[in-house]
Short mmCIF file of C-alpha atoms and ligand atoms in Angstrom, two decimals:
data_model
loop_
_atom_site.label_atom_id
_atom_site.label_comp_id
_atom_site.label_asym_id
_atom_site.label_seq_id
_atom_site.Cartn_x
_atom_site.Cartn_y
_atom_site.Cartn_z
CA LEU U 1 19.60 61.32 7.73
CA SER U 2 20.99 64.75 8.57
CA CYS U 3 23.82 63.27 10.66
CA HIS U 4 25.32 61.59 7.54
CA THR U 5 27.25 63.25 4.73
CA ALA U 6 25.43 64.05 1.52
CA LYS U 7 27.75 61.67 -0.33
CA THR U 8 26.91 58.77 2.00
CA VAL U 9 23.20 59.47 1.76
CA GLN U 10 23.46 59.61 -2.03
CA LYS U 11 25.24 56.20 -1.98
CA TRP U 12 22.40 54.71 0.09
CA PHE U 13 19.79 56.09 -2.27
CA ASP U 14 21.71 54.64 -5.22
CA GLN U 15 21.75 51.22 -3.49
CA LEU U 16 18.09 51.57 -2.67
CA LYS U 17 17.20 52.26 -6.30
CA GLU U 18 18.85 49.00 -7.37
CA ALA U 19 17.49 46.94 -4.47
CA PRO U 20 14.96 44.11 -4.82
CA ALA U 21 11.43 45.04 -3.72
CA SER U 22 10.76 44.57 0.00
CA GLN U 23 14.44 44.57 0.89
CA VAL U 24 15.18 46.20 4.25
CA PHE U 25 18.19 48.52 4.57
CA ARG U 26 19.77 49.07 7.88
CA ILE U 27 21.35 52.50 8.00
CA PRO U 28 22.62 53.78 11.33
CA GLY U 29 19.67 55.51 12.97
CA VAL U 30 17.07 54.67 10.30
CA GLN U 31 15.43 51.70 8.63
CA LEU U 32 14.45 51.98 4.98
CA HIS U 33 12.21 49.63 3.05
CA THR U 34 12.15 49.63 -0.72
CA THR U 35 8.64 50.67 -1.61
CA GLY U 36 8.72 50.40 -5.33
CA ALA U 37 7.56 53.98 -5.65
CA LEU U 38 10.87 55.30 -6.88
CA MET U 39 9.98 55.14 -10.54
CA GLY U 40 7.32 53.67 -12.81
CA ALA U 41 4.57 51.50 -11.32
CA SER U 42 4.16 51.65 -7.54
CA VAL U 43 4.06 48.59 -5.34
CA GLU U 44 0.34 49.25 -5.01
CA ASP U 45 -0.09 49.16 -8.81
CA PHE U 46 1.95 45.98 -8.85
CA ASN U 47 -0.14 44.32 -6.12
CA ASN U 48 -3.34 45.40 -7.83
CA ALA U 49 -2.14 43.89 -11.09
CA LYS U 50 -1.27 40.67 -9.23
CA ALA U 51 -4.82 40.52 -7.85
CA GLN U 52 -6.33 41.26 -11.28
CA LEU U 53 -4.40 38.38 -12.78
CA GLY U 54 -6.49 35.97 -10.71
CA THR U 55 -9.71 37.42 -12.14
CA LEU U 56 -8.90 36.76 -15.81
CA LYS U 57 -11.56 34.56 -17.34
CA LYS U 58 -9.56 33.49 -20.38
CA ASP U 59 -6.34 31.52 -20.14
CA PRO U 60 -3.79 33.82 -21.84
CA GLY U 61 -1.79 30.84 -23.15
CA ASN U 62 1.56 29.46 -22.09
CA HIS U 63 3.62 32.03 -23.93
CA VAL U 64 2.02 34.95 -22.09
CA LYS U 65 1.96 33.04 -18.80
CA LEU U 66 5.72 32.53 -19.07
CA LYS U 67 6.20 36.25 -19.68
CA ILE U 68 4.06 37.10 -16.65
CA TYR U 69 6.02 34.65 -14.52
CA ALA U 70 9.37 36.01 -15.67
CA LEU U 71 8.38 39.65 -15.12
CA PHE U 72 7.05 38.81 -11.66
CA LYS U 73 10.27 37.07 -10.65
CA GLN U 74 12.43 39.85 -12.09
CA ALA U 75 10.33 42.52 -10.36
CA THR U 76 10.34 40.83 -6.98
CA GLN U 77 13.69 39.02 -6.89
CA GLY U 78 15.88 40.63 -9.51
CA PRO U 79 17.97 38.65 -12.02
CA CYS U 80 17.71 34.88 -12.01
CA ASN U 81 20.60 33.23 -10.22
CA THR U 82 19.08 29.84 -9.40
CA PRO U 83 20.59 26.69 -10.97
CA LYS U 84 19.28 25.77 -14.43
CA PRO U 85 16.73 22.90 -14.22
CA GLY U 86 17.51 19.62 -16.00
CA MET U 87 16.59 19.02 -19.65
CA LEU U 88 13.64 16.79 -18.85
CA ASP U 89 12.13 19.21 -16.38
CA PHE U 90 10.44 21.02 -19.29
CA VAL U 91 8.18 23.37 -17.41
CA ASN U 92 10.74 24.60 -14.89
CA LYS U 93 13.35 24.91 -17.61
CA ALA U 94 11.02 27.08 -19.73
CA LYS U 95 10.29 29.25 -16.68
CA TRP U 96 13.98 29.54 -15.86
CA ASP U 97 14.81 30.52 -19.47
CA ALA U 98 12.08 33.17 -19.47
CA TRP U 99 13.29 34.70 -16.19
CA LYS U 100 16.96 34.53 -17.26
CA SER U 101 16.12 36.36 -20.50
CA LEU U 102 15.17 39.45 -18.45
CA GLU U 103 18.63 39.71 -16.88
CA SER U 104 19.24 43.21 -18.20
CA VAL U 105 15.79 44.58 -17.22
CA SER U 106 15.77 46.53 -13.95
CA GLN U 107 13.31 45.58 -11.23
CA GLU U 108 11.40 48.85 -11.65
CA GLU U 109 11.10 48.33 -15.38
CA ALA U 110 9.98 44.72 -14.85
CA ARG U 111 7.34 45.93 -12.40
CA GLN U 112 6.09 48.47 -14.93
CA GLN U 113 6.03 45.89 -17.74
CA TYR U 114 4.17 43.46 -15.47
CA VAL U 115 1.52 46.07 -14.65
CA ASP U 116 1.16 47.04 -18.35
CA LEU U 117 0.86 43.42 -19.47
CA ILE U 118 -1.85 42.56 -16.93
CA LYS U 119 -3.71 45.77 -17.80
CA SER U 120 -3.70 44.84 -21.48
CA LEU U 121 -5.01 41.34 -20.71
CA VAL U 122 -7.77 42.70 -18.49
CA SER U 123 -8.88 45.29 -21.05
CA ALA U 124 -8.82 42.67 -23.85
CA GLU U 125 -11.49 40.77 -21.93
CA GLY U 126 -13.83 43.79 -22.04
CA PRO U 127 -16.05 45.01 -19.22
CA ALA U 128 -16.92 42.39 -16.62
CA VAL U 129 -20.51 41.24 -17.08
CA ALA U 130 -21.94 39.08 -14.34
CA THR U 131 -23.71 36.17 -16.00
CA PRO U 132 -25.42 33.99 -13.42
CA PRO U 133 -25.05 30.27 -14.19
CA PRO U 134 -28.21 28.44 -15.20
CA GLU U 135 -30.10 27.11 -12.20
CA SER U 136 -29.11 23.53 -12.82
CA ALA U 137 -25.43 24.24 -13.58
CA GLN U 138 -22.81 22.61 -11.36
CA ALA U 139 -19.56 24.41 -10.61
CA PHE U 140 -16.47 22.91 -12.21
CA GLN U 141 -13.23 24.58 -13.35
CA SER U 142 -12.83 22.92 -16.74
CA LEU U 143 -16.28 21.54 -17.45
CA LEU U 144 -19.71 22.99 -18.01
CA VAL U 145 -22.30 20.66 -16.58
CA THR U 146 -26.00 21.39 -16.95
CA THR U 147 -29.25 19.47 -16.65
CA GLU U 148 -32.15 20.47 -18.85
CA ASP U 149 -35.05 18.66 -20.53
CA GLY U 150 -34.02 15.35 -18.94
CA ILE U 151 -30.48 15.61 -20.35
CA THR U 152 -27.33 16.11 -18.28
CA THR U 153 -24.69 17.61 -20.54
CA ILE U 154 -21.02 17.38 -19.58
CA ARG U 155 -19.04 19.77 -21.75
CA PHE U 156 -15.22 19.82 -21.92
CA ASN U 157 -14.58 23.52 -21.41
CA ARG U 158 -10.95 24.44 -22.15
CA PRO U 159 -11.42 25.57 -25.74
CA GLU U 160 -8.16 27.57 -25.73
CA LYS U 161 -6.30 24.28 -25.12
CA LYS U 162 -8.53 22.31 -27.48
CA ASN U 163 -10.17 20.78 -24.39
CA ALA U 164 -7.04 18.81 -23.42
CA ILE U 165 -7.69 16.92 -20.18
CA THR U 166 -5.60 18.00 -17.18
CA LEU U 167 -5.23 15.89 -14.04
CA ASP U 168 -7.82 18.03 -12.24
CA MET U 169 -10.14 17.72 -15.21
CA TYR U 170 -10.03 13.91 -15.02
CA LYS U 171 -11.14 14.23 -11.40
CA GLU U 172 -13.91 16.64 -12.37
CA LEU U 173 -15.06 14.30 -15.13
CA ILE U 174 -15.22 11.39 -12.69
CA ASP U 175 -17.30 13.52 -10.30
CA ALA U 176 -19.56 14.78 -13.07
CA LEU U 177 -20.19 11.25 -14.35
CA HIS U 178 -20.94 9.95 -10.85
CA HIS U 179 -23.34 12.80 -10.29
CA ALA U 180 -25.03 12.40 -13.69
CA GLY U 181 -25.47 8.68 -13.05
CA LYS U 182 -27.51 9.48 -9.95
CA ASP U 183 -29.38 12.68 -10.87
CA ASP U 184 -32.91 12.73 -12.27
CA SER U 185 -31.86 13.10 -15.91
CA VAL U 186 -32.73 10.37 -18.40
CA ILE U 187 -29.65 10.48 -20.64
CA THR U 188 -26.15 11.95 -20.34
CA VAL U 189 -24.34 13.72 -23.16
CA MET U 190 -20.66 14.55 -23.50
CA THR U 191 -19.49 17.25 -25.89
CA GLY U 192 -16.82 19.97 -26.26
CA SER U 193 -16.71 23.78 -26.21
CA GLY U 194 -15.16 25.53 -29.21
CA ASP U 195 -13.89 23.91 -32.38
CA PHE U 196 -12.52 20.68 -30.83
CA TYR U 197 -14.29 17.84 -29.12
CA CYS U 198 -11.14 17.07 -27.11
CA SER U 199 -7.40 16.82 -27.79
CA GLY U 200 -6.94 13.99 -25.28
CA ASN U 201 -4.57 13.87 -22.39
CA ASP U 202 -2.97 17.25 -21.60
CA LEU U 203 0.68 16.54 -22.37
CA ASN U 204 1.68 18.91 -19.56
CA ASN U 205 0.42 16.21 -17.19
CA PHE U 206 3.73 14.50 -17.75
CA THR U 207 6.13 17.42 -17.78
CA GLY U 208 6.46 18.67 -14.18
CA ILE U 209 8.28 16.16 -12.01
CA PRO U 210 6.54 16.09 -8.62
CA GLN U 211 7.91 15.15 -5.23
CA GLY U 212 8.26 11.40 -5.18
CA GLY U 213 9.75 11.33 -8.68
CA ILE U 214 8.45 10.15 -12.02
CA GLU U 215 7.71 6.61 -10.79
CA LYS U 216 5.18 8.01 -8.33
CA MET U 217 3.78 10.33 -10.97
CA ALA U 218 3.27 7.40 -13.35
CA LYS U 219 1.65 5.28 -10.63
CA ASP U 220 -0.70 8.08 -9.53
CA SER U 221 -1.64 8.86 -13.13
CA GLY U 222 -2.36 5.18 -13.67
CA GLU U 223 -4.72 5.11 -10.67
CA LEU U 224 -6.48 8.24 -11.91
CA LEU U 225 -6.87 6.84 -15.42
CA LYS U 226 -8.23 3.57 -14.04
CA HIS U 227 -10.92 5.43 -12.09
CA TYR U 228 -11.70 7.63 -15.05
CA VAL U 229 -12.31 4.70 -17.40
CA LYS U 230 -14.19 2.83 -14.66
CA ALA U 231 -16.66 5.73 -14.48
CA TYR U 232 -17.58 5.01 -18.14
CA ILE U 233 -17.69 1.22 -17.76
CA ASP U 234 -20.06 1.50 -14.80
CA PHE U 235 -22.16 4.38 -16.10
CA PRO U 236 -25.79 3.31 -15.52
CA LYS U 237 -27.75 5.43 -18.04
CA PRO U 238 -27.55 5.91 -21.81
CA LEU U 239 -24.34 7.84 -22.51
CA ILE U 240 -24.12 9.75 -25.77
CA ALA U 241 -21.13 11.54 -27.32
CA VAL U 242 -21.86 14.61 -29.42
CA VAL U 243 -18.52 14.91 -31.24
CA ASN U 244 -18.48 18.53 -32.38
CA GLY U 245 -14.93 18.54 -33.85
CA PRO U 246 -11.62 16.67 -33.86
CA ALA U 247 -11.17 14.08 -31.13
CA LEU U 248 -7.81 12.69 -30.01
CA GLY U 249 -6.34 10.08 -27.71
CA VAL U 250 -8.26 9.15 -24.60
CA SER U 251 -11.35 11.05 -25.78
CA VAL U 252 -11.54 8.66 -28.74
CA THR U 253 -10.68 5.41 -26.99
CA VAL U 254 -13.48 5.71 -24.42
CA LEU U 255 -16.02 6.13 -27.25
CA GLY U 256 -16.24 2.32 -27.37
CA LEU U 257 -17.86 2.57 -23.92
CA PHE U 258 -20.56 5.03 -25.06
CA ASP U 259 -24.00 3.86 -26.16
CA VAL U 260 -24.35 6.23 -29.09
CA VAL U 261 -21.80 8.51 -30.85
CA TYR U 262 -23.02 11.34 -33.08
CA ALA U 263 -20.38 13.26 -35.04
CA THR U 264 -20.28 16.38 -37.13
CA GLU U 265 -19.00 15.80 -40.66
CA SER U 266 -15.69 17.60 -40.11
CA ALA U 267 -14.81 15.69 -36.91
CA THR U 268 -11.78 13.41 -37.01
CA PHE U 269 -10.73 10.54 -34.75
CA HIS U 270 -7.07 10.05 -33.94
CA THR U 271 -5.26 7.84 -31.43
CA PRO U 272 -1.55 8.65 -31.85
CA PHE U 273 -0.26 6.29 -29.17
CA SER U 274 2.75 4.77 -30.92
CA GLN U 275 3.75 8.26 -32.03
CA LEU U 276 3.81 9.23 -28.33
CA GLY U 277 5.57 6.04 -27.21
CA GLN U 278 2.40 5.03 -25.37
CA SER U 279 -0.18 2.25 -25.65
CA PRO U 280 -3.99 2.16 -25.93
CA GLU U 281 -6.29 2.89 -23.00
CA GLY U 282 -10.02 3.41 -22.40
CA CYS U 283 -10.56 -0.35 -23.06
CA SER U 284 -9.91 0.36 -26.76
CA SER U 285 -7.52 -2.61 -27.05
CA TYR U 286 -10.66 -4.69 -26.55
CA THR U 287 -13.56 -2.52 -27.82
CA PHE U 288 -11.93 -1.34 -31.08
CA PRO U 289 -11.11 -4.82 -32.47
CA LYS U 290 -14.59 -5.92 -31.38
CA ILE U 291 -16.27 -2.96 -33.10
CA MET U 292 -14.20 -2.77 -36.30
CA GLY U 293 -12.14 -5.97 -36.48
CA ASN U 294 -8.44 -6.46 -35.71
CA ALA U 295 -7.11 -5.13 -39.00
CA LYS U 296 -8.89 -1.78 -38.88
CA ALA U 297 -8.31 -1.40 -35.14
CA SER U 298 -4.59 -1.97 -35.65
CA GLU U 299 -4.40 0.79 -38.23
CA MET U 300 -5.82 3.21 -35.67
CA LEU U 301 -4.21 1.93 -32.47
CA LEU U 302 -0.80 0.85 -33.78
CA PHE U 303 -0.21 3.03 -36.78
CA ASN U 304 -1.86 6.30 -35.67
CA LYS U 305 -4.32 6.36 -38.58
CA LYS U 306 -6.53 9.41 -38.29
CA VAL U 307 -10.05 8.66 -39.58
CA THR U 308 -12.78 11.02 -40.74
CA ALA U 309 -16.25 11.02 -39.22
CA THR U 310 -17.63 9.12 -42.20
CA GLU U 311 -14.85 6.52 -41.99
CA ALA U 312 -15.42 6.16 -38.25
CA CYS U 313 -19.11 5.64 -38.96
CA ASN U 314 -18.32 2.95 -41.54
CA LEU U 315 -16.07 1.29 -38.95
CA GLY U 316 -18.92 1.25 -36.41
CA LEU U 317 -17.25 3.60 -33.91
CA VAL U 318 -19.66 6.42 -34.79
CA THR U 319 -23.43 5.90 -34.93
CA GLU U 320 -24.30 8.67 -37.39
CA VAL U 321 -22.67 11.65 -39.10
CA PHE U 322 -24.48 14.97 -39.60
CA PRO U 323 -23.65 17.93 -41.88
CA ASP U 324 -21.66 20.60 -40.03
CA GLY U 325 -24.34 23.24 -40.71
CA SER U 326 -27.23 21.34 -39.13
CA PHE U 327 -25.31 19.15 -36.65
CA GLN U 328 -26.31 20.92 -33.43
CA SER U 329 -29.98 21.42 -34.29
CA GLU U 330 -30.53 17.90 -35.67
CA VAL U 331 -28.72 16.16 -32.85
CA TRP U 332 -30.30 18.10 -30.00
CA THR U 333 -33.80 17.67 -31.44
CA ARG U 334 -33.18 13.95 -31.47
CA LEU U 335 -31.68 13.86 -27.98
CA LYS U 336 -34.61 15.78 -26.52
CA ALA U 337 -36.95 13.16 -27.94
CA TYR U 338 -34.82 10.32 -26.49
CA ALA U 339 -34.92 11.99 -23.08
CA LYS U 340 -38.72 11.68 -23.07
CA LEU U 341 -38.54 7.87 -23.13
CA PRO U 342 -39.19 5.97 -19.88
CA PRO U 343 -35.95 6.30 -17.85
CA LYS U 344 -36.08 2.96 -16.05
CA SER U 345 -36.70 1.06 -19.24
CA LEU U 346 -33.70 2.77 -20.86
CA ALA U 347 -31.38 2.11 -17.92
CA LEU U 348 -32.43 -1.54 -17.59
CA SER U 349 -32.08 -2.15 -21.33
CA LYS U 350 -28.58 -0.62 -21.23
CA GLN U 351 -27.67 -2.93 -18.38
CA LEU U 352 -28.85 -5.95 -20.40
CA ILE U 353 -26.70 -4.89 -23.35
CA ARG U 354 -23.58 -4.07 -21.30
CA SER U 355 -23.61 -6.21 -18.15
CA LYS U 356 -22.23 -9.36 -19.82
CA GLU U 357 -19.04 -7.49 -20.61
CA LYS U 358 -18.46 -5.44 -17.49
CA GLU U 359 -16.09 -7.85 -15.80
CA LYS U 360 -14.08 -8.22 -18.98
CA LEU U 361 -13.89 -4.43 -19.42
CA HIS U 362 -12.58 -3.91 -15.88
CA ALA U 363 -9.88 -6.53 -16.49
CA VAL U 364 -8.92 -4.85 -19.78
CA ASN U 365 -8.79 -1.45 -18.04
CA ASP U 366 -6.44 -2.85 -15.35
CA ALA U 367 -4.13 -4.43 -17.94
CA GLU U 368 -4.02 -1.32 -20.12
CA VAL U 369 -3.17 0.90 -17.15
CA GLU U 370 -0.41 -1.45 -16.02
CA ARG U 371 1.18 -1.32 -19.47
CA LEU U 372 0.82 2.47 -19.64
CA ILE U 373 2.55 3.06 -16.31
CA GLU U 374 5.53 1.22 -17.75
CA ARG U 375 5.29 3.17 -21.06
CA TRP U 376 5.18 6.57 -19.31
CA LEU U 377 8.56 5.78 -17.76
CA SER U 378 10.10 4.76 -21.08
CA ASP U 379 12.63 6.82 -23.05
CA GLU U 380 10.35 6.53 -26.10
CA CYS U 381 7.48 8.28 -24.33
CA MET U 382 9.61 11.00 -22.69
CA GLN U 383 11.30 11.75 -26.00
CA ALA U 384 7.94 11.97 -27.81
CA ILE U 385 6.48 14.41 -25.28
CA MET U 386 9.64 16.49 -25.40
CA ASN U 387 9.35 16.56 -29.21
CA PHE U 388 5.77 17.87 -29.00
CA PHE U 389 6.76 20.81 -26.85
CA GLN U 390 10.02 21.47 -28.70
CA ALA U 391 8.24 21.50 -32.06
CA LYS U 392 6.41 24.63 -30.89
CA PRO U 393 8.03 27.72 -29.43
CA LYS U 394 5.60 27.37 -26.54
CA LEU U 395 4.97 25.07 -23.59
C1 LIG K 401 -4.09 10.61 -15.89
C2 LIG K 401 -3.33 10.52 -17.18
C3 LIG K 401 -4.06 9.70 -18.20
C4 LIG K 401 -3.35 9.68 -19.52
C5 LIG K 401 -4.14 8.96 -20.54
C6 LIG K 401 -3.43 8.95 -21.85
C7 LIG K 401 -4.01 9.37 -22.93
C8 LIG K 401 -3.30 9.35 -24.22
C9 LIG K 401 -3.73 10.46 -25.11
O1 LIG K 401 -4.69 11.15 -24.91
S1 LIG K 401 -2.76 10.61 -26.47
C10 LIG K 401 -3.25 12.12 -27.18
C11 LIG K 401 -2.55 13.27 -26.58
N1 LIG K 401 -2.83 14.46 -27.34
C12 LIG K 401 -2.03 14.90 -28.29
O2 LIG K 401 -1.00 14.37 -28.60
C13 LIG K 401 -2.47 16.18 -28.95
C14 LIG K 401 -1.40 17.22 -28.88
N2 LIG K 401 -1.88 18.44 -29.53
C15 LIG K 401 -1.80 18.63 -30.85
O3 LIG K 401 -1.33 17.82 -31.60
C16 LIG K 401 -2.33 19.94 -31.37
O4 LIG K 401 -2.28 20.88 -30.32
C17 LIG K 401 -3.79 19.81 -31.88
C18 LIG K 401 -3.79 18.96 -33.15
C19 LIG K 401 -4.71 19.19 -30.84
C20 LIG K 401 -4.35 21.21 -32.21
O5 LIG K 401 -3.47 21.85 -33.12
P1 LIG K 401 -3.75 23.38 -33.53
O6 LIG K 401 -2.59 23.80 -34.37
O7 LIG K 401 -5.11 23.51 -34.05
O8 LIG K 401 -3.73 24.18 -32.15
P2 LIG K 401 -2.50 24.39 -31.17
O9 LIG K 401 -1.53 23.28 -31.27
O10 LIG K 401 -1.98 25.78 -31.32
O11 LIG K 401 -3.24 24.25 -29.75
C21 LIG K 401 -3.77 25.35 -29.04
C22 LIG K 401 -3.24 25.30 -27.62
O12 LIG K 401 -3.66 24.09 -27.02
C23 LIG K 401 -2.53 23.36 -26.53
N3 LIG K 401 -2.83 21.94 -26.61
C24 LIG K 401 -3.60 21.32 -27.50
N4 LIG K 401 -3.67 20.01 -27.22
C25 LIG K 401 -2.91 19.81 -26.14
C26 LIG K 401 -2.59 18.66 -25.36
N5 LIG K 401 -3.09 17.45 -25.64
N6 LIG K 401 -1.80 18.82 -24.30
C27 LIG K 401 -1.30 20.03 -23.96
N7 LIG K 401 -1.57 21.17 -24.66
C28 LIG K 401 -2.37 21.04 -25.73
C29 LIG K 401 -1.41 23.77 -27.45
O13 LIG K 401 -0.15 23.51 -26.87
C30 LIG K 401 -1.71 25.24 -27.59
O14 LIG K 401 -1.33 25.89 -26.38
P3 LIG K 401 -0.67 27.35 -26.38
O15 LIG K 401 -1.64 28.25 -27.06
O16 LIG K 401 -0.44 27.69 -24.96
O17 LIG K 401 0.61 27.20 -27.13
#
């Protein structure tokens, strides 16, 4: 740099300080790269934090994820100058807003804040303890699946999101059910981690608009739902729901396809379809009226009536209700005894009970999915989903 005046060199350094990370400066006779080491966190710290982010075990929640996203963009690209996404593109709009809000934060400061935020998330998780999965556990992202004492247990495992079912989770559930139907267990149990059984369809499934547009998204979701419900209709062994807390939407409707439903006293059952501009699925438009009669089914499926475990038991949707305090011990003692019964006898008896209806159930599933594809494209449904996310200052 000695061949340039001090003033010129100072000007280049000033530009360099303001430059986005990784930018290359061409100065006569030299090439300078921004390294991020000028102040605050170094590029190395930043890259380490980026790598650590992928190792977090707990989902930090949408609010924090937005912050991380915005800091990352600000640190690597500087202020947001991309066009604002449309109103209905909820996820991208929220991301854009978060990035835009950091307009006045310098890239160095954003990098430092990013590193500090990731550090705080990592330390909040405590020291990493390697816990080997049980021998019979299968690897899924959002489910815990184990086989023990003749029982395959499929556990919804997104407690921080109340076990809402993402698109990938539907696929995992289909796989887990197929596997459980063929493994050497006698019965299969579905239950939830945390305080919820399941909050139904993850409403984010309908917020990002993929390539191919919303028509394709609705069609693909319809196909996925059809296969998901089919996995219950065709399930060959006794299938038991252990409803450990509130259940919503699609996690309730498929209960009509289970053989036994045990619920803890504080569980509730809610199918808010009209509220969401949607229509029933999981064969509930057929199984609910059959189980509880048209009038009671209509209260649940048309008018969003949330019922308690005891009410659901009186309606015939739930087999038995247990006190919260003894729910787990009573239910699992009973299930372990069931799993000692002769497996072939159980499977064949189930087939006798269910086979007469299979064809009908598949036809109902097809019709429900067809109606839902149309509903998902309706203004009523889009507005309802938008309301859910707008009601909360989070995604
Ligand atoms: C292939 C597609 C098939 C589609 C099949 C269609 C099915 C239809 C249905 O399933 S309809 C039912 C849809 N579910 C809902 O409408 C429930 C929406 N959620 C809620 O009403 C509430 O979150 C709650 C009552 C389940 C829990 O309320 P609570 O106040 O106790 O907790 P939070 O709201 O703070 O929830 C914690 C975080 O979990 C996120 N979350 C919960 N449920 C869902 C969901 N269904 N979809 C997306 N996200 C959900 C919530 O947003 C919080 O996240 P955050 O911490 O990041 O803010």
